[in-house]
Short mmCIF file of C-alpha atoms in Angstrom, two decimals:
data_model
loop_
_atom_site.label_atom_id
_atom_site.label_comp_id
_atom_site.label_asym_id
_atom_site.label_seq_id
_atom_site.Cartn_x
_atom_site.Cartn_y
_atom_site.Cartn_z
CA MET A 1350 -11.96 -14.89 -35.87
CA SER A 1351 -11.20 -11.14 -35.92
CA THR A 1352 -11.64 -8.90 -32.93
CA ARG A 1353 -14.14 -6.10 -33.27
CA THR A 1354 -12.86 -2.58 -32.47
CA LEU A 1355 -14.26 0.97 -32.63
CA ILE A 1356 -12.38 1.55 -35.88
CA SER A 1357 -12.21 -1.25 -38.45
CA PRO A 1358 -8.84 -2.23 -39.98
CA ALA A 1359 -10.12 -0.93 -43.37
CA GLN A 1360 -10.92 2.48 -41.98
CA LEU A 1361 -7.62 2.54 -40.05
CA ALA A 1362 -5.68 1.89 -43.25
CA ARG A 1363 -7.01 5.11 -44.78
CA PRO A 1364 -5.15 8.42 -44.10
CA ARG A 1365 -8.23 10.04 -42.65
CA GLY A 1366 -8.92 7.09 -40.41
CA ARG A 1367 -5.36 7.09 -39.04
CA LEU A 1368 -5.60 10.82 -38.39
CA ILE A 1369 -8.83 10.47 -36.44
CA TYR A 1370 -7.43 7.57 -34.52
CA TRP A 1371 -4.23 9.35 -33.41
CA ILE A 1372 -6.14 12.55 -32.55
CA ALA A 1373 -8.58 10.56 -30.34
CA PHE A 1374 -5.64 8.66 -28.84
CA ALA A 1375 -3.76 11.85 -28.01
CA VAL A 1376 -6.84 13.48 -26.47
CA VAL A 1377 -7.61 10.45 -24.26
CA VAL A 1378 -4.01 9.91 -23.10
CA GLY A 1379 -3.46 13.65 -22.57
CA GLY A 1380 -6.69 13.93 -20.58
CA PHE A 1381 -5.94 11.05 -18.29
CA THR A 1382 -2.34 12.28 -17.83
CA LEU A 1383 -3.59 15.67 -16.86
CA VAL A 1384 -6.12 14.19 -14.40
CA PHE A 1385 -3.51 12.00 -12.65
CA LEU A 1386 -0.42 14.15 -12.84
CA GLY A 1387 -2.14 17.52 -12.36
CA PRO A 1388 -2.57 17.19 -8.55
CA LEU A 1389 0.98 15.91 -8.16
CA TYR A 1390 2.35 18.91 -10.12
CA TRP A 1391 0.19 21.26 -8.01
CA LEU A 1392 1.55 19.67 -4.78
CA VAL A 1393 5.18 19.82 -5.80
CA SER A 1394 5.02 23.32 -7.34
CA SER A 1395 3.18 24.81 -4.36
CA GLY A 1396 6.07 23.66 -2.17
CA PHE A 1397 8.30 26.10 -4.07
CA LYS A 1398 5.95 29.09 -3.73
CA SER A 1399 5.99 31.80 -1.09
CA ALA A 1400 3.38 31.76 1.70
CA GLN A 1401 1.49 34.60 0.07
CA GLU A 1402 1.57 33.02 -3.41
CA VAL A 1403 0.14 29.75 -2.11
CA ILE A 1404 -3.06 31.37 -0.72
CA GLN A 1405 -3.58 33.99 -3.37
CA THR A 1406 -6.58 33.96 -5.70
CA PRO A 1407 -6.47 33.13 -8.58
CA PRO A 1408 -3.70 30.64 -7.97
CA THR A 1409 -0.55 30.66 -10.13
CA LEU A 1410 0.34 27.77 -12.36
CA ILE A 1411 4.11 28.36 -12.24
CA PRO A 1412 5.75 29.58 -8.99
CA GLY A 1413 6.57 33.24 -9.21
CA SER A 1414 9.24 33.08 -6.49
CA PHE A 1415 11.15 29.81 -6.58
CA GLU A 1416 11.93 29.06 -2.92
CA ALA A 1417 13.62 25.68 -2.79
CA GLY A 1418 14.50 26.27 0.89
CA ASN A 1419 10.90 25.39 1.82
CA TYR A 1420 11.71 21.70 1.64
CA SER A 1421 14.80 21.88 3.80
CA ARG A 1422 12.92 24.06 6.23
CA ALA A 1423 10.03 21.55 6.39
CA TRP A 1424 12.54 18.78 7.03
CA GLU A 1425 14.01 20.60 9.97
CA VAL A 1426 10.94 22.27 11.51
CA MET A 1427 8.84 19.16 11.48
CA ASP A 1428 11.67 16.74 12.23
CA LEU A 1429 10.75 14.61 9.25
CA ALA A 1430 13.83 12.39 9.70
CA LYS A 1431 12.46 11.11 13.05
CA LEU A 1432 8.94 10.75 11.72
CA LEU A 1433 10.21 8.95 8.64
CA PHE A 1434 12.23 6.51 10.74
CA ASN A 1435 9.21 5.77 12.96
CA THR A 1436 7.00 5.09 9.93
CA LEU A 1437 9.56 2.82 8.31
CA TYR A 1438 9.94 0.94 11.60
CA TYR A 1439 6.18 0.39 11.95
CA ALA A 1440 5.73 -0.48 8.29
CA PHE A 1441 8.45 -3.12 8.05
CA GLY A 1442 7.44 -4.55 11.45
CA ALA A 1443 3.89 -4.98 10.18
CA LEU A 1444 5.25 -6.47 6.97
CA ALA A 1445 7.27 -9.06 8.93
CA PHE A 1446 4.28 -10.11 11.03
CA GLN A 1447 1.94 -10.26 8.02
CA LEU A 1448 4.28 -12.41 5.98
CA ILE A 1449 4.74 -14.87 8.89
CA PHE A 1450 1.13 -15.22 9.97
CA ASP A 1451 -0.76 -14.61 6.71
CA VAL A 1452 1.42 -17.03 4.76
CA ALA A 1453 0.93 -19.63 7.45
CA ALA A 1454 -2.87 -19.11 7.44
CA ALA A 1455 -3.15 -19.18 3.65
CA TYR A 1456 -0.92 -22.25 3.33
CA SER A 1457 -2.89 -24.12 5.94
CA LEU A 1458 -6.24 -23.32 4.27
CA SER A 1459 -4.96 -24.10 0.76
CA LYS A 1460 -2.72 -27.18 1.19
CA LEU A 1461 -3.18 -28.65 4.67
CA ARG A 1462 -7.04 -28.54 4.44
CA PRO A 1463 -7.96 -28.25 8.10
CA ILE A 1464 -11.39 -29.17 9.42
CA PHE A 1465 -13.94 -26.41 8.83
CA GLY A 1466 -11.33 -24.70 6.58
CA LYS A 1467 -13.95 -23.39 4.17
CA ALA A 1468 -16.04 -22.03 7.08
CA ILE A 1469 -13.01 -20.29 8.54
CA LEU A 1470 -12.17 -18.76 5.12
CA GLY A 1471 -15.79 -17.60 4.73
CA MET A 1472 -15.74 -15.90 8.08
CA MET A 1473 -12.45 -14.19 7.18
CA LEU A 1474 -13.88 -12.89 3.94
CA ALA A 1475 -17.00 -11.74 5.72
CA THR A 1476 -14.86 -9.36 7.80
CA LEU A 1477 -14.07 -7.48 4.58
CA MET A 1478 -17.65 -6.25 4.48
CA ILE A 1479 -17.32 -4.51 7.87
CA PRO A 1480 -16.30 -0.90 7.59
CA ALA A 1481 -12.95 -0.18 9.17
CA THR A 1482 -14.37 2.62 11.27
CA VAL A 1483 -16.74 0.20 13.04
CA LEU A 1484 -13.72 -1.68 14.38
CA VAL A 1485 -11.91 1.34 15.79
CA VAL A 1486 -13.58 1.35 19.17
CA PRO A 1487 -13.28 -2.40 20.01
CA GLN A 1488 -9.67 -2.43 18.72
CA TYR A 1489 -8.80 0.58 20.84
CA LEU A 1490 -10.34 -0.96 23.95
CA THR A 1491 -8.38 -4.12 23.26
CA VAL A 1492 -5.11 -2.21 22.84
CA LEU A 1493 -5.89 -0.20 25.95
CA ASP A 1494 -6.10 -3.33 28.06
CA VAL A 1495 -5.06 -6.51 26.23
CA PRO A 1496 -7.01 -9.52 27.51
CA ILE A 1497 -5.13 -12.24 29.48
CA VAL A 1498 -1.83 -10.35 29.62
CA GLU A 1499 -3.54 -7.15 30.83
CA ARG A 1500 -1.08 -4.71 29.30
CA ASN A 1501 -1.56 -1.27 27.87
CA LEU A 1502 -0.04 -1.10 24.33
CA LEU A 1503 -0.54 2.61 23.70
CA ASN A 1504 2.64 4.39 22.52
CA THR A 1505 4.26 1.07 21.58
CA PRO A 1506 4.82 -0.46 18.14
CA TRP A 1507 2.59 -3.37 19.08
CA ALA A 1508 -0.43 -1.07 18.83
CA ILE A 1509 0.33 -0.78 15.08
CA TRP A 1510 1.64 -4.34 14.45
CA LEU A 1511 -0.94 -6.51 16.11
CA PRO A 1512 -4.13 -5.16 14.44
CA SER A 1513 -2.43 -5.40 10.98
CA VAL A 1514 -1.43 -9.09 11.38
CA THR A 1515 -4.66 -10.78 10.33
CA ASN A 1516 -5.41 -9.17 6.94
CA ALA A 1517 -8.24 -11.16 5.36
CA PHE A 1518 -7.63 -9.72 1.89
CA ASN A 1519 -3.91 -10.65 1.91
CA ILE A 1520 -4.74 -14.17 3.17
CA PHE A 1521 -7.29 -14.54 0.33
CA LEU A 1522 -4.66 -13.43 -2.25
CA LEU A 1523 -2.10 -15.81 -0.89
CA LYS A 1524 -4.51 -18.75 -0.70
CA ARG A 1525 -5.65 -18.07 -4.28
CA PHE A 1526 -2.03 -18.26 -5.42
CA PHE A 1527 -1.26 -21.34 -3.38
CA ASP A 1528 -4.34 -23.10 -4.81
CA SER A 1529 -2.75 -22.72 -8.31
CA ILE A 1530 0.41 -24.58 -7.38
CA PRO A 1531 0.21 -28.11 -8.78
CA ARG A 1532 -0.33 -30.82 -6.15
CA GLU A 1533 2.31 -32.97 -7.92
CA LEU A 1534 5.08 -30.69 -6.68
CA LEU A 1535 3.99 -31.06 -3.09
CA ASP A 1536 3.53 -34.82 -3.50
CA ALA A 1537 7.00 -35.14 -4.95
CA ALA A 1538 8.49 -33.17 -2.03
CA SER A 1539 6.52 -35.40 0.41
CA MET A 1540 7.90 -38.57 -1.25
CA ASP A 1541 11.45 -37.12 -0.73
CA GLY A 1542 10.79 -36.89 2.96
CA ALA A 1543 9.96 -33.19 3.24
CA GLY A 1544 7.49 -32.23 5.83
CA PRO A 1545 4.87 -29.42 5.56
CA MET A 1546 7.30 -26.72 6.85
CA ARG A 1547 10.10 -27.84 4.57
CA THR A 1548 7.79 -27.98 1.64
CA LEU A 1549 6.54 -24.48 2.44
CA TRP A 1550 10.05 -23.09 2.77
CA SER A 1551 11.73 -24.87 -0.17
CA ILE A 1552 8.94 -25.29 -2.71
CA VAL A 1553 6.01 -22.96 -2.10
CA LEU A 1554 7.76 -19.71 -1.02
CA PRO A 1555 10.26 -19.56 -3.91
CA ILE A 1556 7.38 -20.00 -6.44
CA SER A 1557 5.26 -17.40 -4.62
CA ARG A 1558 7.64 -14.46 -5.00
CA PRO A 1559 5.22 -12.37 -7.20
CA ILE A 1560 2.31 -12.59 -4.72
CA LEU A 1561 4.63 -12.11 -1.75
CA GLY A 1562 5.81 -8.88 -3.35
CA VAL A 1563 2.27 -7.71 -3.75
CA VAL A 1564 1.38 -8.54 -0.14
CA SER A 1565 4.55 -6.72 1.00
CA ILE A 1566 3.63 -3.57 -0.90
CA PHE A 1567 0.10 -3.62 0.42
CA ALA A 1568 1.37 -4.05 4.00
CA ILE A 1569 3.85 -1.14 3.77
CA VAL A 1570 1.48 1.22 2.01
CA GLY A 1571 -1.33 0.34 4.48
CA VAL A 1572 0.72 1.45 7.47
CA TRP A 1573 2.20 4.39 5.62
CA LYS A 1574 -1.11 5.97 4.63
CA ASP A 1575 -2.99 5.19 7.84
CA PHE A 1576 -3.90 8.22 9.93
CA LEU A 1577 -6.76 7.64 12.37
CA TRP A 1578 -5.40 4.56 14.09
CA PRO A 1579 -1.87 5.93 14.74
CA MET A 1580 -3.34 9.19 15.94
CA LEU A 1581 -5.38 7.30 18.57
CA THR A 1582 -2.72 4.85 19.70
CA LEU A 1583 0.45 6.94 19.45
CA PRO A 1584 -0.25 10.24 21.26
CA ASP A 1585 3.44 10.57 22.22
CA PRO A 1586 5.08 12.96 19.68
CA ALA A 1587 8.31 10.91 19.76
CA MET A 1588 6.38 7.78 18.63
CA GLN A 1589 4.16 9.30 15.93
CA THR A 1590 4.14 8.33 12.28
CA LEU A 1591 4.73 10.73 9.37
CA ASN A 1592 1.14 11.59 8.69
CA VAL A 1593 0.23 12.10 12.31
CA GLY A 1594 3.39 14.01 13.06
CA ILE A 1595 2.86 16.47 10.26
CA TYR A 1596 -0.73 17.03 11.40
CA SER A 1597 0.33 17.56 15.06
CA LEU A 1598 3.05 20.11 14.09
CA SER A 1599 1.07 21.92 11.43
CA ASN A 1600 -0.17 24.66 13.81
CA GLY A 1601 1.74 27.87 13.19
CA VAL A 1602 3.64 26.49 10.19
CA PRO A 1603 3.33 28.47 6.89
CA ALA A 1604 1.19 26.92 4.22
CA ASN A 1605 4.05 26.59 1.78
CA VAL A 1606 6.27 24.76 4.30
CA LEU A 1607 3.40 22.49 5.23
CA ILE A 1608 2.83 21.62 1.54
CA ALA A 1609 6.54 20.90 1.16
CA ALA A 1610 6.32 18.48 4.12
CA LEU A 1611 3.32 16.77 2.61
CA THR A 1612 5.24 16.42 -0.69
CA ILE A 1613 8.15 14.75 1.09
CA ALA A 1614 5.75 12.39 2.86
CA SER A 1615 4.21 11.39 -0.47
CA ILE A 1616 7.47 10.56 -2.23
CA PRO A 1617 8.14 7.08 -0.77
CA THR A 1618 4.66 5.69 -1.74
CA LEU A 1619 4.91 7.16 -5.25
CA LEU A 1620 8.35 5.61 -5.73
CA ILE A 1621 7.06 2.22 -4.51
CA PHE A 1622 4.22 2.37 -7.05
CA LEU A 1623 6.39 3.52 -9.95
CA ILE A 1624 9.12 0.91 -9.28
CA PHE A 1625 6.89 -2.05 -8.49
CA GLN A 1626 3.79 -1.38 -10.67
CA ARG A 1627 4.63 -4.30 -12.95
CA ASN A 1628 5.18 -6.58 -9.98
CA ILE A 1629 1.79 -5.57 -8.53
CA MET A 1630 -0.09 -6.41 -11.70
CA ALA A 1631 1.91 -9.61 -12.23
CA GLY A 1632 1.18 -10.75 -8.67
CA LEU A 1633 -2.55 -9.94 -8.80
CA THR A 1634 -3.05 -11.69 -12.17
CA ALA A 1635 -0.89 -14.69 -11.39
CA GLY A 1636 -3.25 -17.61 -11.16
CA GLY A 1637 -1.47 -20.66 -12.52
CA LEU A 1638 1.82 -22.28 -13.27
CA LYS A 1639 2.88 -23.80 -16.55
CA GLY A 1640 4.16 -27.29 -16.42
#
């Protein structure tokens, strides 16, 4: 059974059909490339312009005065090294907590089958329908005075780590992948004397590397791009993340230097996407194992 396409194989075999096909292909690919890479080029090129050239109308496509020193100046003026270290510290801390608790929750729901497991999963998924802004006030009040322990977590990494631990979307992704693992593997491990923890560590986790990579990327990028929550919970300049720190120090900074700082802040997430884009798609589409 042949697959229907916009251009039939007979038309594509003709010179005119091939010409139309490649023209349409070049236009579509060129248009999407311009849409996605255009803003990135504008961001990077504006960091090389002078302060007057950045704000002039009409804007220039190519920098008239190539000022590479804007990036080194932004690094020094805004203390990007400190802000970058803070952000990495918060991101990998959140990653560690998410891998520990989300994997445990997903494994329990998928393989241990607790009582009311389906109801618990349903309530978790229901939280995805709640806008994040609605949760800001109750989360802030909780961080301001944590129940039972009665501690203020403002200006501490725990203010970033604790709210990010229970991620319903990541738990759902992990559970979906764990569900695809054949039950025979777990039964064989159980017959060899392996308990639930040993089975998780020796059987499930090695198989789950693709989805663990996806969850790791989501965890790091989620902390990296967040702005509102770190701004509320980390008012101390020495504790701020990259996004909040650049915003706090933007007053009085020339526009070209500010754009250079924003470009530097965007580089890590772009690199993560470019390097791990295949892993992201592989992890999201992984739904079964071949025997």
